[in-house]
Short mmCIF file of C-alpha atoms (C1' of nucleotides) in Angstrom, two decimals:
data_model
loop_
_atom_site.label_atom_id
_atom_site.label_comp_id
_atom_site.label_asym_id
_atom_site.label_seq_id
_atom_site.Cartn_x
_atom_site.Cartn_y
_atom_site.Cartn_z
CA MET A 1 134.57 63.32 70.54
CA SER A 2 130.91 63.51 71.46
CA LEU A 3 131.19 61.24 74.46
CA GLN A 4 133.72 63.57 76.03
CA ASN A 5 131.50 66.52 75.19
CA ALA A 6 128.48 64.79 76.63
CA ILE A 7 130.43 64.11 79.83
CA LEU A 8 131.52 67.74 80.02
CA GLY A 9 127.94 68.81 79.45
CA LEU A 10 126.68 66.63 82.27
CA LEU A 11 129.41 67.99 84.52
CA THR A 12 128.04 71.49 83.97
CA TYR A 13 125.08 70.37 86.08
CA GLY A 14 127.40 69.66 88.99
CA PRO A 15 130.09 67.31 90.34
CA ILE A 16 129.58 63.61 89.80
CA THR A 17 131.48 60.31 89.89
CA GLY A 18 132.19 58.08 86.92
CA TYR A 19 129.88 55.46 88.29
CA GLN A 20 127.03 57.93 88.63
CA LEU A 21 127.69 59.23 85.14
CA LYS A 22 127.13 55.73 83.84
CA SER A 23 123.70 55.56 85.42
CA VAL A 24 122.77 58.99 84.03
CA PHE A 25 123.79 57.75 80.58
CA ASP A 26 121.75 54.60 80.97
CA GLU A 27 118.68 56.40 82.22
CA PHE A 28 118.55 59.60 80.22
CA ILE A 29 121.03 59.57 77.35
CA ASN A 30 120.74 56.02 76.14
CA HIS A 31 118.28 56.81 73.36
CA PHE A 32 120.89 58.83 71.48
CA TRP A 33 124.26 57.97 72.99
CA SER A 34 125.47 55.01 74.97
CA ALA A 35 128.64 54.54 76.95
CA GLN A 36 130.39 51.70 78.69
CA LEU A 37 131.70 52.32 82.19
CA SER A 38 135.21 51.52 81.05
CA GLN A 39 134.92 54.16 78.37
CA ILE A 40 133.63 56.75 80.82
CA TYR A 41 136.55 56.13 83.17
CA ARG A 42 139.00 56.33 80.30
CA ASP A 43 137.51 59.54 78.96
CA LEU A 44 137.43 61.09 82.42
CA GLY A 45 141.15 60.30 82.56
CA THR A 46 141.68 61.90 79.17
CA LEU A 47 139.66 64.97 80.16
CA GLU A 48 141.68 65.27 83.33
CA ARG A 49 144.98 65.12 81.44
CA LYS A 50 143.64 67.86 79.19
CA GLY A 51 142.78 69.95 82.23
CA CYS A 52 139.06 69.97 81.42
CA VAL A 53 138.04 68.26 84.64
CA SER A 54 139.45 67.86 88.14
CA TYR A 55 138.44 65.61 91.00
CA HIS A 56 138.61 65.25 94.73
CA ILE A 57 138.47 62.02 96.64
CA GLU A 58 135.75 61.21 99.09
CA VAL A 59 137.03 58.57 101.47
CA GLN A 60 134.57 55.77 102.21
CA GLU A 61 134.55 52.86 104.63
CA GLY A 62 134.06 49.41 103.22
CA ARG A 63 133.78 50.62 99.62
CA PRO A 64 136.25 52.07 97.16
CA ASN A 65 136.76 55.79 97.65
CA LYS A 66 134.75 58.05 95.38
CA LYS A 67 136.42 60.24 92.82
CA ILE A 68 134.13 63.19 92.45
CA TYR A 69 134.73 65.00 89.19
CA SER A 70 134.11 68.68 88.53
CA ILE A 71 134.40 70.66 85.35
CA THR A 72 137.17 73.27 85.20
CA GLU A 73 137.02 76.67 83.57
CA LYS A 74 138.95 75.22 80.64
CA GLY A 75 136.43 72.40 80.40
CA ARG A 76 133.52 74.81 80.39
CA LYS A 77 135.08 76.78 77.56
CA ALA A 78 135.88 73.66 75.55
CA PHE A 79 132.33 72.42 75.92
CA GLN A 80 130.79 75.76 74.99
CA GLU A 81 133.12 76.07 72.03
CA TRP A 82 132.05 72.65 70.81
CA LEU A 83 128.37 73.33 71.39
CA GLU A 84 128.39 76.63 69.54
CA HIS A 85 130.06 75.21 66.44
CA TYR A 86 127.94 72.91 64.41
CA PRO A 87 130.31 70.79 62.30
CA ARG A 88 130.45 70.96 58.47
CA THR A 89 128.55 67.70 58.26
CA LEU A 90 126.74 66.02 61.07
CA PHE A 91 124.03 63.95 59.49
CA THR A 92 125.64 60.76 58.31
CA ALA A 93 123.29 57.83 58.16
CA ALA A 94 123.79 55.48 61.06
CA ARG A 95 125.30 52.06 60.71
CA ASP A 96 122.23 49.93 60.67
CA GLU A 97 122.70 46.18 60.79
CA ILE A 98 119.08 45.33 60.04
CA CYS A 99 119.56 47.01 56.66
CA VAL A 100 122.65 44.90 55.95
CA ARG A 101 120.50 41.85 56.65
CA ILE A 102 117.60 43.04 54.48
CA PHE A 103 119.95 44.11 51.69
CA PHE A 104 120.95 40.46 51.36
CA GLY A 105 117.40 39.28 51.94
CA SER A 106 117.29 37.19 48.78
CA ARG A 107 119.77 34.83 50.47
CA LEU A 108 117.13 33.83 53.01
CA SER A 109 113.64 32.43 52.65
CA THR A 110 110.80 34.91 52.81
CA GLU A 111 109.80 33.38 56.13
CA GLU A 112 113.25 33.89 57.63
CA VAL A 113 113.37 37.52 56.51
CA LYS A 114 109.92 38.14 57.94
CA GLU A 115 110.94 36.59 61.25
CA GLN A 116 113.97 38.84 61.49
CA LEU A 117 111.82 41.86 60.72
CA GLN A 118 109.35 40.79 63.41
CA LYS A 119 112.13 40.41 65.95
CA TYR A 120 113.42 43.81 65.02
CA LYS A 121 109.96 45.30 65.29
CA ARG A 122 109.52 43.84 68.76
CA GLU A 123 112.85 45.31 69.86
CA VAL A 124 111.81 48.73 68.63
CA GLN A 125 108.47 48.44 70.41
CA GLU A 126 110.29 47.62 73.63
CA GLN A 127 112.42 50.69 73.15
CA LEU A 128 109.35 52.83 72.64
CA ALA A 129 107.92 51.46 75.87
CA ALA A 130 111.20 52.28 77.61
CA TYR A 131 110.88 55.86 76.31
CA GLN A 132 107.53 56.13 78.07
CA VAL A 133 109.23 55.19 81.32
CA MET A 134 112.00 57.66 80.60
CA GLU A 135 109.53 60.42 79.99
CA GLY A 136 108.11 59.92 83.45
CA ALA A 137 111.58 59.69 84.97
CA LEU A 138 112.76 63.02 83.56
CA LYS A 139 111.38 64.80 86.60
CA GLN A 140 113.66 62.68 88.80
CA MET A 141 116.74 63.68 86.83
CA PRO A 142 119.26 65.25 89.20
CA CYS A 143 119.51 69.01 88.90
CA ASN A 144 116.31 69.19 86.90
CA ARG A 145 115.57 72.70 85.72
CA PRO A 146 112.54 73.30 83.51
CA GLU A 147 114.62 75.00 80.80
CA ASP A 148 116.72 71.84 80.56
CA GLU A 149 113.82 69.46 80.76
CA PHE A 150 112.26 71.12 77.75
CA PHE A 151 115.24 70.12 75.61
CA TRP A 152 115.54 66.66 77.11
CA ARG A 153 111.98 66.05 75.97
CA LEU A 154 112.92 67.10 72.47
CA THR A 155 115.61 64.39 72.32
CA LEU A 156 113.11 61.85 73.57
CA LYS A 157 110.71 63.03 70.90
CA LYS A 158 113.30 62.15 68.29
CA GLY A 159 113.71 58.67 69.68
CA ILE A 160 109.97 58.18 69.51
CA LEU A 161 109.60 59.51 65.96
CA LEU A 162 112.49 57.38 64.73
CA GLY A 163 111.15 54.32 66.51
CA GLU A 164 107.75 54.81 64.96
CA ALA A 165 109.33 55.20 61.54
CA CYS A 166 111.19 51.92 62.08
CA ILE A 167 107.98 50.13 62.96
CA GLN A 168 106.20 51.58 59.95
CA TRP A 169 109.11 50.38 57.82
CA THR A 170 108.94 46.79 59.10
CA GLU A 171 105.21 46.77 58.36
CA GLU A 172 105.69 48.07 54.86
CA CYS A 173 108.45 45.55 54.23
CA ILE A 174 106.25 42.67 55.29
CA LYS A 175 103.33 44.00 53.26
CA GLU A 176 105.48 44.35 50.15
CA MET A 177 106.91 40.90 50.62
CA GLU A 178 103.45 39.44 50.86
CA GLN A 179 102.23 41.24 47.76
CA ARG A 180 105.29 39.92 45.96
CA GLU A 181 104.56 36.35 46.99
CA GLU A 182 101.04 36.48 45.56
CA ILE A 183 102.32 37.00 42.05
CA MET B 1 131.68 42.63 62.39
CA SER B 2 129.06 43.91 59.99
CA LEU B 3 131.52 45.54 57.63
CA GLN B 4 133.21 42.21 57.07
CA ASN B 5 129.83 40.58 56.59
CA ALA B 6 128.74 43.26 54.17
CA ILE B 7 131.94 42.72 52.19
CA LEU B 8 131.36 38.97 52.13
CA GLY B 9 127.79 39.57 51.03
CA LEU B 10 128.90 41.78 48.15
CA LEU B 11 131.47 39.18 47.16
CA THR B 12 128.66 36.66 46.74
CA TYR B 13 127.65 38.72 43.68
CA GLY B 14 131.04 38.06 42.12
CA PRO B 15 134.77 38.91 42.27
CA ILE B 16 135.68 42.52 42.91
CA THR B 17 138.64 44.69 43.94
CA GLY B 18 138.88 46.70 47.14
CA TYR B 19 138.71 49.90 45.17
CA GLN B 20 135.54 48.83 43.42
CA LEU B 21 134.04 47.72 46.72
CA LYS B 22 134.52 51.26 47.99
CA SER B 23 132.49 52.69 45.14
CA VAL B 24 129.72 50.13 45.66
CA PHE B 25 129.61 51.16 49.32
CA ASP B 26 129.45 54.82 48.40
CA GLU B 27 126.77 54.37 45.79
CA PHE B 28 124.47 51.74 47.23
CA ILE B 29 125.27 51.01 50.87
CA ASN B 30 126.02 54.46 52.19
CA HIS B 31 122.53 55.06 53.56
CA PHE B 32 122.98 52.33 56.17
CA TRP B 33 126.68 51.54 56.32
CA SER B 34 129.74 53.51 55.32
CA ALA B 35 133.31 52.40 54.95
CA GLN B 36 136.65 54.06 54.39
CA LEU B 37 138.92 52.58 51.74
CA SER B 38 141.60 51.94 54.34
CA GLN B 39 139.13 49.95 56.38
CA ILE B 40 138.04 47.92 53.37
CA TYR B 41 141.62 47.01 52.55
CA ARG B 42 142.29 46.10 56.16
CA ASP B 43 139.18 43.96 56.42
CA LEU B 44 139.92 42.24 53.13
CA GLY B 45 143.30 41.37 54.65
CA THR B 46 141.61 40.04 57.78
CA LEU B 47 139.12 38.02 55.73
CA GLU B 48 141.95 36.57 53.69
CA ARG B 49 143.86 35.53 56.82
CA LYS B 50 140.66 33.83 58.01
CA GLY B 51 140.38 32.00 54.69
CA CYS B 52 137.05 33.63 53.85
CA VAL B 53 138.32 35.29 50.68
CA SER B 54 141.09 34.68 48.15
CA TYR B 55 142.46 36.86 45.38
CA HIS B 56 144.31 36.74 42.13
CA ILE B 57 146.38 39.52 40.67
CA GLU B 58 145.56 41.16 37.40
CA VAL B 59 148.73 42.77 36.05
CA GLN B 60 148.25 46.25 34.63
CA GLU B 61 150.50 48.64 32.75
CA GLY B 62 150.98 52.11 34.17
CA ARG B 63 148.69 51.50 37.16
CA PRO B 64 149.01 49.38 40.26
CA ASN B 65 148.05 45.78 39.66
CA LYS B 66 144.54 44.81 40.62
CA LYS B 67 143.86 42.37 43.43
CA ILE B 68 140.63 40.71 42.48
CA TYR B 69 138.97 39.17 45.51
CA SER B 70 136.64 36.17 45.46
CA ILE B 71 134.69 34.60 48.27
CA THR B 72 135.75 31.10 49.32
CA GLU B 73 133.50 28.25 50.38
CA LYS B 74 134.42 29.03 53.97
CA GLY B 75 133.49 32.66 53.43
CA ARG B 76 130.15 31.72 51.95
CA LYS B 77 129.37 29.56 54.96
CA ALA B 78 130.46 32.24 57.42
CA PHE B 79 128.29 34.82 55.69
CA GLN B 80 125.26 32.54 55.53
CA GLU B 81 125.74 31.59 59.17
CA TRP B 82 125.80 35.25 60.14
CA LEU B 83 122.81 36.13 57.98
CA GLU B 84 120.65 33.32 59.32
CA HIS B 85 121.28 34.19 62.96
CA TYR B 86 119.68 37.37 64.11
CA PRO B 87 121.59 38.48 67.22
CA ARG B 88 119.98 38.66 70.71
CA THR B 89 119.76 42.42 70.43
CA LEU B 90 120.22 44.42 67.30
CA PHE B 91 118.25 47.58 67.79
CA THR B 92 120.39 49.89 69.84
CA ALA B 93 119.67 53.54 69.28
CA ALA B 94 122.30 55.16 67.11
CA ARG B 95 124.80 57.67 68.39
CA ASP B 96 123.21 60.87 67.34
CA GLU B 97 125.22 64.03 67.80
CA ILE B 98 122.36 66.40 67.03
CA CYS B 99 120.62 65.03 70.12
CA VAL B 100 123.67 65.70 72.27
CA ARG B 101 123.53 69.28 71.04
CA ILE B 102 119.79 69.64 71.65
CA PHE B 103 120.04 67.95 75.05
CA PHE B 104 122.23 70.86 76.13
CA GLY B 105 120.12 73.37 74.23
CA SER B 106 119.59 75.61 77.24
CA ARG B 107 123.29 76.53 77.00
CA LEU B 108 122.67 78.29 73.69
CA SER B 109 120.32 81.05 72.67
CA THR B 110 117.06 80.00 71.07
CA GLU B 111 118.31 81.46 67.81
CA GLU B 112 121.49 79.40 67.87
CA VAL B 113 119.58 76.20 68.57
CA LYS B 114 117.16 76.95 65.76
CA GLU B 115 120.03 77.59 63.36
CA GLN B 116 121.62 74.25 64.21
CA LEU B 117 118.29 72.52 63.69
CA GLN B 118 117.91 74.26 60.33
CA LYS B 119 121.38 73.18 59.25
CA TYR B 120 120.58 69.67 60.30
CA LYS B 121 117.29 69.75 58.43
CA ARG B 122 119.02 70.91 55.27
CA GLU B 123 121.53 68.08 55.54
CA VAL B 124 118.74 65.55 55.87
CA GLN B 125 116.93 67.04 52.89
CA GLU B 126 120.10 66.71 50.83
CA GLN B 127 120.31 63.07 51.88
CA LEU B 128 116.73 62.49 50.82
CA ALA B 129 117.53 64.02 47.44
CA ALA B 130 120.54 61.70 47.19
CA TYR B 131 118.23 58.75 47.87
CA GLN B 132 116.17 59.74 44.84
CA VAL B 133 119.31 59.54 42.72
CA MET B 134 120.20 56.24 44.30
CA GLU B 135 116.79 54.83 43.54
CA GLY B 136 117.33 55.56 39.86
CA ALA B 137 120.85 54.13 39.99
CA LEU B 138 119.79 50.78 41.44
CA LYS B 139 119.22 49.45 37.95
CA GLN B 140 122.89 50.16 37.14
CA MET B 141 124.10 48.18 40.11
CA PRO B 142 126.47 45.46 38.89
CA CYS B 143 124.96 41.98 38.90
CA ASN B 144 121.47 43.39 39.33
CA ARG B 145 118.89 40.66 39.72
CA PRO B 146 115.26 41.60 40.36
CA GLU B 147 115.06 39.46 43.51
CA ASP B 148 117.98 41.45 44.94
CA GLU B 149 116.74 44.81 43.76
CA PHE B 150 113.51 44.26 45.65
CA PHE B 151 115.43 44.12 48.94
CA TRP B 152 117.77 46.97 48.05
CA ARG B 153 114.68 49.13 47.62
CA LEU B 154 113.52 48.15 51.07
CA THR B 155 116.74 49.46 52.62
CA LEU B 156 116.34 52.69 50.69
CA LYS B 157 112.80 52.90 51.97
CA LYS B 158 114.13 52.86 55.50
CA GLY B 159 116.53 55.68 54.76
CA ILE B 160 113.65 57.71 53.37
CA LEU B 161 111.29 57.03 56.28
CA LEU B 162 113.98 57.85 58.83
CA GLY B 163 114.97 61.00 56.95
CA GLU B 164 111.37 62.14 56.86
CA ALA B 165 111.02 61.47 60.57
CA CYS B 166 114.12 63.59 61.20
CA ILE B 167 112.67 66.47 59.22
CA GLN B 168 109.37 66.20 61.03
CA TRP B 169 111.31 66.28 64.30
CA THR B 170 113.21 69.46 63.43
CA GLU B 171 109.94 71.11 62.52
CA GLU B 172 108.28 70.08 65.76
CA CYS B 173 111.29 71.25 67.74
CA ILE B 174 111.18 74.66 66.14
CA LYS B 175 107.43 74.91 66.60
CA GLU B 176 107.69 73.99 70.27
CA MET B 177 110.49 76.46 70.80
CA GLU B 178 108.43 79.22 69.27
CA GLN B 179 105.40 78.37 71.36
CA ARG B 180 107.62 78.46 74.40
CA GLU B 181 109.00 81.89 73.53
CA GLU B 182 105.53 83.38 73.33
CA ILE B 183 104.85 82.67 76.97
"C1'" DG C 1 122.72 31.70 99.68
"C1'" DA C 2 122.62 34.28 95.26
"C1'" DA C 3 122.23 38.34 92.80
"C1'" DT C 4 122.51 43.21 92.59
"C1'" DT C 5 124.44 47.67 93.81
"C1'" DC C 6 128.31 50.50 94.79
"C1'" DA C 7 132.94 51.93 93.10
"C1'" DT C 8 137.18 51.71 91.17
"C1'" DG C 9 139.81 50.56 87.27
"C1'" DT C 10 143.19 47.82 83.55
"C1'" DA C 11 144.09 45.18 79.35
"C1'" DA C 12 143.19 43.42 75.10
"C1'" DC C 13 140.83 43.77 71.20
"C1'" DT C 14 137.86 45.58 67.40
"C1'" DT C 15 136.21 49.13 64.65
"C1'" DG C 16 136.35 53.57 62.55
"C1'" DT C 17 138.91 57.91 61.07
"C1'" DT C 18 142.63 60.71 59.26
"C1'" DA C 19 146.89 61.47 57.27
"C1'" DC C 20 150.52 59.95 54.46
"C1'" DA C 21 152.70 57.77 50.23
"C1'" DT C 22 153.01 56.63 45.17
"C1'" DG C 23 152.14 57.53 40.36
"C1'" DA C 24 150.17 57.05 35.64
"C1'" DT C 25 145.94 58.26 32.96
"C1'" DT C 26 142.03 60.76 31.92
"C1'" DT C 27 138.85 64.57 32.00
"C1'" DA C 28 137.59 69.47 32.56
"C1'" DT D 1 147.35 72.94 34.03
"C1'" DA D 2 144.61 71.35 37.65
"C1'" DA D 3 141.60 67.99 39.37
"C1'" DA D 4 139.64 63.59 39.35
"C1'" DT D 5 140.00 58.59 38.59
"C1'" DC D 6 142.35 54.32 39.13
"C1'" DA D 7 144.70 51.32 42.50
"C1'" DT D 8 147.39 49.92 46.05
"C1'" DG D 9 148.33 50.29 50.80
"C1'" DT D 10 150.62 51.75 55.88
"C1'" DA D 11 150.66 54.20 60.27
"C1'" DA D 12 148.81 56.54 63.88
"C1'" DC D 13 145.13 57.66 66.35
"C1'" DA D 14 140.34 57.77 68.30
"C1'" DA D 15 136.41 55.46 69.83
"C1'" DG D 16 133.86 51.51 71.24
"C1'" DT D 17 133.47 46.65 73.24
"C1'" DT D 18 134.50 42.75 76.17
"C1'" DA D 19 136.73 40.47 79.69
"C1'" DC D 20 139.03 40.57 83.92
"C1'" DA D 21 139.88 41.98 88.88
"C1'" DT D 22 138.50 43.40 93.66
"C1'" DG D 23 135.34 43.41 97.53
"C1'" DA D 24 131.96 45.12 101.00
"C1'" DA D 25 126.98 46.02 101.61
"C1'" DT D 26 122.47 45.25 100.50
"C1'" DT D 27 118.41 43.12 98.69
"C1'" DC D 28 115.79 39.03 97.15
#
DNA sequence: GAATTCATGTAACTTGTTACATGATTTA
DNA sequence: TAAATCATGTAACAAGTTACATGAATTC
């Protein structure tokens, strides 16, 4: 449901193609929601069948024609309705494969577990670095308005805090494993 | 893929029914992976077709017969193979609906955004309280061995650190929103 | 000359959710 | 007497992933 709502939300900034939506997702949304192009096209189709979006075709030479999507009045209402109503439960812990691995950590050697934690830590650090880039890129976001940018920064902030917590966790895991080995 | 691997991993502790698996998931795995009963039954079926698990039937009076699943040699190998090989990329930021909501925060009044953040914060606090209960319940986990419990605690630790980061985030969001209003 | 970008999608598959169906036993 | 527990599932749907297909223009 949230991908369709995110698409509707982005359409409130102005008309856009599916292809462009994908790059907005990759650049600015990726830290809390990702989307494949195929899924975006499918959901745009679904939204169109529901009457939440419409499109017009921009004819191009030498490339496929563009389908430029706009949000309809119905779409605006549906989005606003969704946004105003916080669901009964929203916070459900994410599916987290590294935890599945660590849960069964006794099936691996201490060294193997530590290596996996190190790999994980490196991935998180790379993400944090990517967030730095993102922070700088926010200004380039199409249709940037300061009242929006304020909230975009808050979502980035969450990515950073969570990433830092992940790194702290890997460090504590390794420390505890080393203390355990000494005994 | 990870649900099937988690099921295989739990089966390495000993034979178990689908129904019992569900309660193990709810009690001990929920903070990093959740599963519906229907999905567990389906995946047990898939694993059986793959030859990774087998079952025998325990006839019961007045209740449906139990299907007691055991891991096969093939299943053990598949699980170990999966566990030993950390994938190219594992850390992909979770889909996080609260961020979708905050991203579009300028579409709501400050009060509405704050309320949603407060609701979210309360949910996280409830989760943290549930983790306390879980921590105490670890000892009751069937087939508890200290070398396993050590790693189970590490996964709980992650839930706690992430939860705390979420709470810190909500507080910072609210603080920043209030600072912004003053201007 | 090879890879990337632009631009559309479809198809098949996997994973996750929700609703339905049955029915005895136990607990509140 | 109502709700929860035990115990099995199926069916339909929603959401997410991967692979395939096309093809010009641009950049390395």
